Coordinates of C-alpha atoms in Angstrom, one line a residue:
Chain A
X1 CA 22.3 15.4 -38.5
X2 CA 20.2 13.1 -36.3
X3 CA 20.5 10.7 -33.4
X4 CA 19.0 7.3 -33.1
X5 CA 19.0 7.3 -29.3
X6 CA 15.3 7.1 -28.3
X7 CA 14.0 10.0 -26.3
X8 CA 12.5 7.9 -23.5
X9 CA 16.0 6.6 -22.8
X10 CA 17.3 10.1 -22.2
X11 CA 14.3 10.8 -20.0
X12 CA 14.9 7.6 -18.1
X13 CA 18.5 8.8 -17.5
X14 CA 17.0 12.1 -16.3
X15 CA 14.7 10.2 -13.9
X16 CA 17.6 8.1 -12.5
X17 CA 15.9 4.9 -13.8
X18 CA 18.8 3.6 -15.8
X19 CA 21.1 0.9 -14.2
X20 CA 24.8 1.6 -13.7
X21 CA 26.1 0.4 -17.1
X22 CA 23.4 2.1 -19.1
X23 CA 23.9 5.3 -17.1
X24 CA 27.6 5.3 -17.9
X25 CA 26.9 4.7 -21.6
X26 CA 24.3 7.6 -21.5
X27 CA 26.8 10.0 -19.9
X28 CA 29.3 9.1 -22.6
X29 CA 26.7 9.6 -25.3
X30 CA 25.6 13.0 -23.8
X31 CA 29.1 14.2 -24.1
X32 CA 29.2 13.4 -27.8
X33 CA 25.6 14.1 -28.9
X34 CA 24.4 17.7 -29.0
X35 CA 20.8 16.7 -29.7
X36 CA 20.5 14.4 -26.7
X37 CA 22.3 16.7 -24.4
X38 CA 20.0 19.5 -25.6
X39 CA 17.0 17.2 -24.8
X40 CA 18.5 16.4 -21.4
X41 CA 19.0 20.1 -20.7
X42 CA 15.4 20.9 -21.7
X43 CA 14.2 18.1 -19.5
X44 CA 16.1 19.5 -16.5
X45 CA 14.6 23.0 -17.2
X46 CA 11.1 21.6 -17.4
X47 CA 11.7 19.8 -14.1
X48 CA 12.8 23.0 -12.4
X49 CA 9.8 24.9 -13.8
X50 CA 7.4 22.2 -12.6
X51 CA 8.9 21.9 -9.2
X52 CA 9.7 25.5 -8.4
X53 CA 6.4 26.9 -9.4
X54 CA 4.5 25.5 -6.5
X55 CA 2.2 23.2 -8.6
X56 CA 2.0 20.5 -6.0
X57 CA -1.2 20.9 -4.0
X58 CA -1.5 20.2 -0.3
X59 CA -4.7 19.0 1.2
X60 CA -6.8 21.9 2.6
X61 CA -7.0 21.8 6.5
X62 CA -10.7 21.3 6.6
X63 CA -10.5 18.3 4.3
X64 CA -8.2 16.6 6.8
X65 CA -10.7 17.3 9.5
X66 CA -13.6 16.0 7.5
X67 CA -11.7 12.8 6.5
X68 CA -10.9 12.1 10.1
X69 CA -14.6 12.6 11.1
X70 CA -15.6 10.2 8.3
X71 CA -13.2 7.6 9.5
X72 CA -14.4 7.8 13.1
X73 CA -18.0 7.2 11.9
X74 CA -16.9 4.3 9.7
X75 CA -14.9 2.7 12.5
X76 CA -18.0 2.8 14.7
X77 CA -20.0 1.0 12.0
X78 CA -17.5 -1.9 11.8
X79 CA -18.4 -4.5 14.4
X80 CA -15.7 -7.0 15.5
X81 CA -16.8 -10.5 16.6
X82 CA -18.1 -10.3 20.2
X83 CA -15.6 -11.6 22.7
X84 CA -16.8 -11.9 26.3
X85 CA -14.4 -10.1 28.7
X86 CA -13.8 -10.7 32.4
X87 CA -14.1 -7.2 34.0
X88 CA -10.9 -7.3 36.0
X89 CA -8.7 -7.9 33.0
X90 CA -10.1 -5.0 30.9
X91 CA -7.8 -2.4 32.4
X92 CA -4.8 -4.6 32.1
X93 CA -5.5 -5.5 28.4
X94 CA -6.1 -1.8 27.6
X95 CA -2.7 -0.9 29.0
X96 CA -1.0 -3.7 27.0
X97 CA -2.6 -2.8 23.7
X98 CA -2.3 0.9 24.2
X99 CA 1.4 0.5 24.9
X100 CA 1.9 -1.6 21.8
X101 CA 0.0 0.7 19.5
X102 CA 1.7 3.9 20.8
X103 CA 5.1 2.2 20.9
X104 CA 4.7 1.0 17.3
X105 CA 3.4 4.4 15.9
X106 CA 6.8 6.0 15.2
X107 CA 7.6 3.2 12.6
X108 CA 6.2 4.6 9.4
X109 CA 6.2 3.5 5.8
X110 CA 6.3 0.1 4.2
X111 CA 8.1 -1.6 7.1
X112 CA 5.8 0.2 9.6
X113 CA 2.6 -1.6 8.4
X114 CA 4.1 -5.1 8.9
X115 CA 5.6 -4.1 12.2
X116 CA 2.2 -2.8 13.4
X117 CA 0.6 -6.0 12.3
X118 CA 3.1 -8.2 14.1
X119 CA 2.5 -6.2 17.2
X120 CA -1.2 -6.9 16.7
X121 CA -0.6 -10.6 16.5
X122 CA 1.5 -10.6 19.7
X123 CA -1.2 -8.5 21.4
X124 CA -3.7 -11.1 20.5
X125 CA -1.6 -13.8 22.0
X126 CA -1.0 -11.8 25.2
X127 CA -4.6 -11.0 25.6
X128 CA -5.6 -14.6 25.4
X129 CA -3.1 -15.4 28.2
X130 CA -4.2 -12.7 30.5
X131 CA -7.9 -13.3 30.7
X132 CA -10.3 -16.1 31.4
X133 CA -10.7 -16.5 27.6
X134 CA -8.1 -18.8 26.2
X135 CA -10.7 -20.9 24.3
X136 CA -14.3 -20.7 23.3
X137 CA -14.3 -24.5 22.7
X138 CA -12.0 -26.4 25.1
X139 CA -11.2 -29.9 23.8
X140 CA -8.2 -31.9 22.9
X141 CA -10.2 -33.6 20.1
X142 CA -9.8 -32.1 16.7
X143 CA -13.2 -33.6 15.7
X144 CA -14.8 -31.3 18.3
X145 CA -12.7 -28.2 17.6
X146 CA -12.8 -28.1 13.8
X147 CA -16.6 -28.2 13.4
X148 CA -17.1 -25.6 16.1
X149 CA -15.9 -23.0 13.6
X150 CA -18.6 -23.8 11.0
X151 CA -20.9 -20.9 10.5
X152 CA -18.7 -18.6 12.5
X153 CA -16.0 -18.1 9.8
X154 CA -16.3 -18.1 6.0
X155 CA -13.4 -20.6 5.8
X156 CA -12.7 -23.9 7.6
X157 CA -9.4 -24.1 9.4
X158 CA -7.5 -27.4 9.3
X159 CA -7.1 -28.6 12.9
X160 CA -4.4 -31.2 13.4
X161 CA -3.7 -33.6 16.2
X162 CA 0.0 -33.3 17.4
X163 CA -0.4 -35.0 20.9
X164 CA 1.9 -37.8 19.8
X165 CA 4.7 -35.2 19.2
X166 CA 4.2 -33.4 22.5
X167 CA 2.0 -30.6 21.3
X168 CA -1.5 -31.5 22.6
X169 CA -4.5 -29.4 21.4
X170 CA -6.0 -27.2 24.1
X171 CA -9.0 -25.9 22.1
X172 CA -10.0 -23.1 19.8
X173 CA -11.6 -19.6 19.8
X174 CA -12.7 -16.9 17.5
X175 CA -10.3 -13.8 17.5
X176 CA -10.1 -10.6 15.5
X177 CA -7.0 -9.4 13.7
X178 CA -6.3 -7.1 10.8
X179 CA -10.0 -6.1 10.6
X180 CA -11.2 -9.7 10.1
X181 CA -12.4 -12.6 12.2
X182 CA -9.7 -15.4 12.4
X183 CA -9.4 -18.8 13.9
X184 CA -7.1 -19.2 16.9
X185 CA -6.1 -22.8 17.6
X186 CA -4.4 -23.2 21.0
X187 CA -1.8 -25.9 21.5
X188 CA 0.6 -26.6 24.4
X189 CA 4.1 -27.8 24.8
X190 CA 4.4 -28.7 28.5
X191 CA 3.6 -25.3 30.3
X192 CA 4.1 -23.2 27.1
X193 CA 0.9 -22.2 25.3
X194 CA 1.0 -21.6 21.5
X195 CA -1.6 -19.6 19.7
X196 CA -1.9 -20.6 16.0
X197 CA -3.9 -17.9 14.1
X198 CA -5.3 -19.0 10.8
X199 CA -7.3 -17.3 8.1
X200 CA -8.0 -17.6 4.4
X201 CA -5.7 -15.4 2.4
X202 CA -4.7 -14.7 -1.2
X203 CA -1.3 -16.0 -2.0
X204 CA 1.6 -14.9 0.2
X205 CA 5.2 -15.9 0.6
X206 CA 4.9 -19.7 1.4
X207 CA 8.3 -19.7 3.1
X208 CA 8.5 -19.8 6.9
X209 CA 9.5 -16.5 8.6
X210 CA 10.5 -16.5 12.2
X211 CA 11.2 -13.6 14.5
X212 CA 11.2 -12.6 18.1
X213 CA 9.0 -9.8 19.4
X214 CA 8.6 -8.6 23.0
X215 CA 10.0 -11.9 24.4
X216 CA 7.8 -14.1 22.2
X217 CA 8.6 -16.2 19.2
X218 CA 6.5 -15.6 16.2
X219 CA 6.4 -17.7 13.1
X220 CA 4.5 -17.1 9.8
X221 CA 3.8 -19.1 6.7
X222 CA 1.3 -19.4 4.0
X223 CA 0.0 -22.8 2.9
X224 CA -2.9 -23.9 0.7
X225 CA -4.8 -20.7 0.8
X226 CA -4.3 -20.0 4.5
X227 CA -2.1 -17.6 6.3
X228 CA -0.6 -19.1 9.5
X229 CA 0.9 -17.2 12.5
X230 CA 2.2 -19.1 15.5
X231 CA 3.0 -17.1 18.7
X232 CA 4.4 -18.6 21.9
X233 CA 7.0 -18.1 24.7
X234 CA 8.3 -21.4 23.6
X235 CA 11.9 -21.4 22.2
X236 CA 12.4 -20.9 18.5
X237 CA 13.6 -24.4 17.7
X238 CA 10.6 -26.1 19.3
X239 CA 8.2 -23.6 17.7
X240 CA 9.8 -24.4 14.3
X241 CA 9.2 -28.1 15.0
X242 CA 5.6 -27.3 15.8
X243 CA 5.2 -25.3 12.5
X244 CA 6.8 -28.1 10.5
X245 CA 4.4 -30.6 12.0
X246 CA 1.4 -28.4 11.3
X247 CA 2.4 -28.0 7.7
X248 CA 3.0 -31.6 7.2
X249 CA -0.3 -32.7 8.7
X250 CA -2.4 -29.8 7.5
X251 CA -5.4 -30.2 5.3
Chain B
X1 CA -10.9 -6.6 22.8
X2 CA -13.7 -4.0 23.5
X3 CA -15.1 -2.3 20.4
X4 CA -14.1 1.3 21.1
X5 CA -10.5 0.1 21.8
X6 CA -10.5 -1.8 18.6
X7 CA -11.7 1.3 16.7
X8 CA -9.0 3.4 18.2
X9 CA -6.2 0.8 17.4
X10 CA -7.3 0.4 13.8
X11 CA -7.5 4.2 13.2
X12 CA -4.1 4.7 14.7
X13 CA -2.7 2.0 12.5
X14 CA -4.4 3.5 9.5
X15 CA -3.3 7.0 10.3
X16 CA 0.4 6.1 10.3
X17 CA 0.3 3.8 7.2
X18 CA -2.2 5.6 4.9
X19 CA -3.6 8.9 6.2
X20 CA -0.1 10.3 6.3
X21 CA -0.2 10.4 2.4
X22 CA -3.3 12.7 2.3
X23 CA -1.4 15.5 0.5
X24 CA -0.3 13.1 -2.2
X25 CA -3.9 11.8 -2.5
X26 CA -5.3 15.3 -2.8
X27 CA -2.6 16.5 -5.3
X28 CA -3.3 13.6 -7.7
X29 CA -7.1 14.0 -7.4
X30 CA -6.8 17.8 -8.0
X31 CA -4.7 17.3 -11.2
X32 CA -6.9 14.5 -12.5
X33 CA -10.3 16.2 -11.9
X34 CA -9.0 19.8 -12.4
X35 CA -11.4 21.1 -9.7
X36 CA -11.0 21.7 -6.0
X37 CA -14.4 20.6 -4.9
X38 CA -14.4 17.4 -7.0
X39 CA -11.0 16.6 -5.7
X40 CA -12.1 16.9 -2.1
X41 CA -15.1 14.7 -2.6
X42 CA -13.0 12.1 -4.5
X43 CA -10.4 12.1 -1.7
X44 CA -13.0 11.6 1.0
X45 CA -14.5 8.6 -0.9
X46 CA -11.1 7.1 -1.6
X47 CA -10.1 7.3 2.1
X48 CA -13.3 5.7 3.2
X49 CA -12.7 2.8 0.8
X50 CA -9.1 2.6 1.9
X51 CA -10.2 2.3 5.5
X52 CA -12.8 -0.4 4.7
X53 CA -10.2 -2.5 2.8
X54 CA -7.3 -1.7 5.0
X55 CA -6.7 -5.4 5.7
X56 CA -5.6 -5.8 2.0
X57 CA -2.7 -3.5 2.4
X58 CA -0.8 -5.5 5.0
X59 CA 2.9 -4.8 4.8
X60 CA 2.7 -3.0 1.4
X61 CA 3.5 0.5 0.3
X62 CA 0.7 2.7 1.8
X63 CA 1.3 5.6 -0.6
X64 CA 1.1 3.6 -3.9
X65 CA -1.9 1.7 -2.6
X66 CA -3.8 4.8 -1.6
X67 CA -2.9 6.6 -4.9
X68 CA -4.3 3.5 -6.8
X69 CA -7.6 3.9 -4.9
X70 CA -7.7 7.6 -5.5
X71 CA -7.0 7.2 -9.2
X72 CA -9.8 4.6 -9.5
X73 CA -12.2 6.8 -7.6
X74 CA -11.4 9.7 -10.0
X75 CA -11.8 7.6 -13.1
X76 CA -15.2 6.3 -11.8
X77 CA -16.3 10.0 -11.6
X78 CA -15.2 10.5 -15.2
X79 CA -17.4 7.5 -16.3
X80 CA -20.3 9.0 -14.4
X81 CA -19.8 12.5 -15.8
X82 CA -19.6 11.2 -19.4
X83 CA -16.7 10.7 -21.9
X84 CA -16.0 14.4 -22.3
X85 CA -13.5 14.8 -19.4
X86 CA -11.6 11.7 -20.3
X87 CA -9.4 12.5 -23.3
X88 CA -9.0 9.0 -24.6
X89 CA -5.4 7.8 -24.6
X90 CA -3.7 8.1 -27.9
X91 CA -2.8 4.8 -29.6
X92 CA 1.0 4.5 -29.1
X93 CA 2.0 3.4 -32.6
X94 CA -0.2 5.5 -34.7
X95 CA 0.4 8.9 -33.0
X96 CA 4.1 8.6 -32.1
X97 CA 5.1 10.1 -35.4
X98 CA 8.6 10.8 -34.6
X99 CA 9.3 7.2 -33.8
X100 CA 10.6 8.2 -30.5
X101 CA 13.9 9.4 -31.8
X102 CA 15.3 12.8 -30.9
X103 CA 14.7 15.4 -33.6
X104 CA 17.6 17.6 -34.9
X105 CA 16.6 20.6 -32.8
X106 CA 17.4 21.8 -29.4
X107 CA 14.4 22.7 -27.3
X108 CA 14.8 25.4 -24.7
X109 CA 12.3 26.2 -22.0
X110 CA 11.8 29.9 -21.4
X111 CA 11.0 31.2 -18.0
X112 CA 7.3 30.3 -18.1
X113 CA 5.0 31.8 -15.6
X114 CA 3.3 29.6 -13.0
X115 CA -0.1 30.2 -14.6
X116 CA 0.9 29.1 -18.0
X117 CA 2.5 25.9 -16.7
X118 CA -0.6 25.1 -14.8
X119 CA -2.7 25.6 -17.9
X120 CA -0.2 23.5 -20.0
X121 CA -0.5 20.7 -17.5
X122 CA -4.3 20.8 -17.4
X123 CA -4.4 20.8 -21.2
X124 CA -2.6 17.4 -21.3
X125 CA -4.7 14.3 -22.0
X126 CA -5.4 12.7 -18.6
X127 CA -3.1 9.7 -19.2
X128 CA -0.1 11.8 -19.9
X129 CA -1.0 14.3 -17.1
X130 CA -1.2 11.6 -14.4
X131 CA 2.1 10.2 -15.4
X132 CA 3.9 13.5 -15.3
X133 CA 2.2 14.5 -12.0
X134 CA 3.2 11.3 -10.3
X135 CA 6.8 11.5 -11.6
X136 CA 7.5 15.2 -11.2
X137 CA 5.3 16.3 -8.4
X138 CA 5.1 13.2 -6.3
X139 CA 8.5 11.7 -7.2
X140 CA 7.2 8.2 -7.8
X141 CA 9.5 5.7 -9.6
X142 CA 8.6 4.2 -12.9
X143 CA 7.7 0.9 -11.1
X144 CA 5.5 2.8 -8.7
X145 CA 3.7 4.7 -11.4
X146 CA 3.2 1.4 -13.3
X147 CA 1.6 0.0 -10.2
X148 CA -0.6 3.0 -9.5
X149 CA -1.8 3.4 -13.1
X150 CA -1.9 -0.4 -13.7
X151 CA 0.1 -0.1 -16.9
X152 CA 3.4 -1.7 -18.0
X153 CA 6.6 0.2 -17.4
X154 CA 7.2 0.7 -21.1
X155 CA 3.9 2.6 -21.3
X156 CA 5.0 4.8 -18.3
X157 CA 8.1 5.7 -20.2
X158 CA 6.3 6.5 -23.4
X159 CA 3.7 8.6 -21.7
X160 CA 6.3 10.6 -19.8
X161 CA 8.3 11.3 -22.9
X162 CA 5.1 12.4 -24.8
X163 CA 4.0 14.5 -21.8
X164 CA 7.4 16.2 -21.6
X165 CA 7.5 16.9 -25.3
X166 CA 4.1 18.4 -25.4
X167 CA 4.8 20.6 -22.4
X168 CA 8.0 21.8 -23.9
X169 CA 6.3 22.6 -27.2
X170 CA 3.6 24.5 -25.3
X171 CA 6.0 26.4 -23.1
X172 CA 9.2 26.6 -24.9
X173 CA 10.8 27.6 -28.1
X174 CA 12.8 25.6 -30.6
X175 CA 16.3 26.5 -31.6
X176 CA 17.6 25.1 -34.9
X177 CA 21.2 24.1 -34.8
X178 CA 23.4 25.5 -37.6

C-alpha cells in the first residue's frame, strides 16, 4: 500500500502554509490515509522535540554590549553634510527631534520603520521652518537653483518652475535624511511653505501616497529614479495639486 | 542637525528596527557556524554592515533583512575557511530517490535527548540545516525563508522535507504497518 501525496505537501500543512481549500482537502486525506497521518504525527513529534529541547540560542549578554559599542563607534565615523545652525534654535530643534524619536520608538516591526522615517521627514521640514536656514541657495529661478546642487549630490534633482500655478520657487538646500544627503526644494503657496525632498532611489511604488502627520500634510511618490516627499502645512487638496504639477513638469 | 544628535537618532531608529532581532541573528549564526566564538564574530560583522546600509531597509521587514545579512556574512566565512565546512547542497533530482512520495512506513520519534538532537541538527548539510532552523526555531514562513536564503519557495519546501526526513531517520525508529 502506498500513497501518492507528496511529503512536502503534508509538511506544508503542518507548517500552516496551505491555503484554505488545500488545508480542507489535506484534513480529509489525513483522515483516510494512515501513511500521511503517520508522517504528520511524526512531523509534530519532531517539532515538539526541536522546540522543547531549548535548542534556540539567545545572544550572550556581553555580545549585546560589544555590538552596541561597535555601533556607537560606527555612528561617530559617519559624517552628515555640514549644516550651519543658528545658536538660539539648537535647543528648540533638539527638543522637537528628541520628542519625535522618543514618541516614535514604541512602534516596532515592519510598520515601525516606515513610521520612524515619516517622522524624520516631518522633522526635517519643521527644522527648516524654525531656524534661519530655509535655503542654502535662495532664488526663484530654477536655472540658479538646479546647478547649485552639482558636485554636492551624486544625482541631479529636477527643479521645476510652478510660479504660473501659484507655487513660486523659494530656493534649495542640502539636507540629510535616512543616512544620506538629499535635495530639499522649497516652494510656497501664499504663506504656506512646502519642502520637496528628492533623492535618487531604486524603484519604489510610483503611486502617490498621502497622509497627515503632526498637523502637516505629507505626500510621497517615486518617479524616474527619484523618490519624492512633499511636506507642508498646506491642505491636502492643494498639496496634491502641487505634486501633480511636479510630476507633470519633472525631468 | 548637529552630528551627535544625528548619531543618537539613527542609533535609536536602528535599535528598534534591527537590533531588537539580535537573538535571531545569533541563533542563525550559531547553527550555521556550529561554534560560539565564530557566531559572535559573524554577528558583530553583520550588525555593523546592517548599520552602514540601514537606509536600504526603509519600511521593510527588519528581521528578514538582518538574517539575510547574517547568512551572507556566515557564508563568506565558509568561503574563507575553505570548502570543507560547506557541505555542498545535494542536487534535487538525483538524490531525492523516493520521488517525494510518502513511503509505506510509519515513522515514530522516540524521546530523544537534547544532546542527540543537537548533534543530529549539526550533522545536517548546511542548506538543510538553515531551512529547518529558520522554520522550527525562528518560526519564519516559507516566503520569509525564501527571501533570507535567496531561493525559490519550492526549494524551501524540498529542503525542509529532506531535513525532517533525515532528522527522523537519525532520531527515530521505523514501524512497518501490517
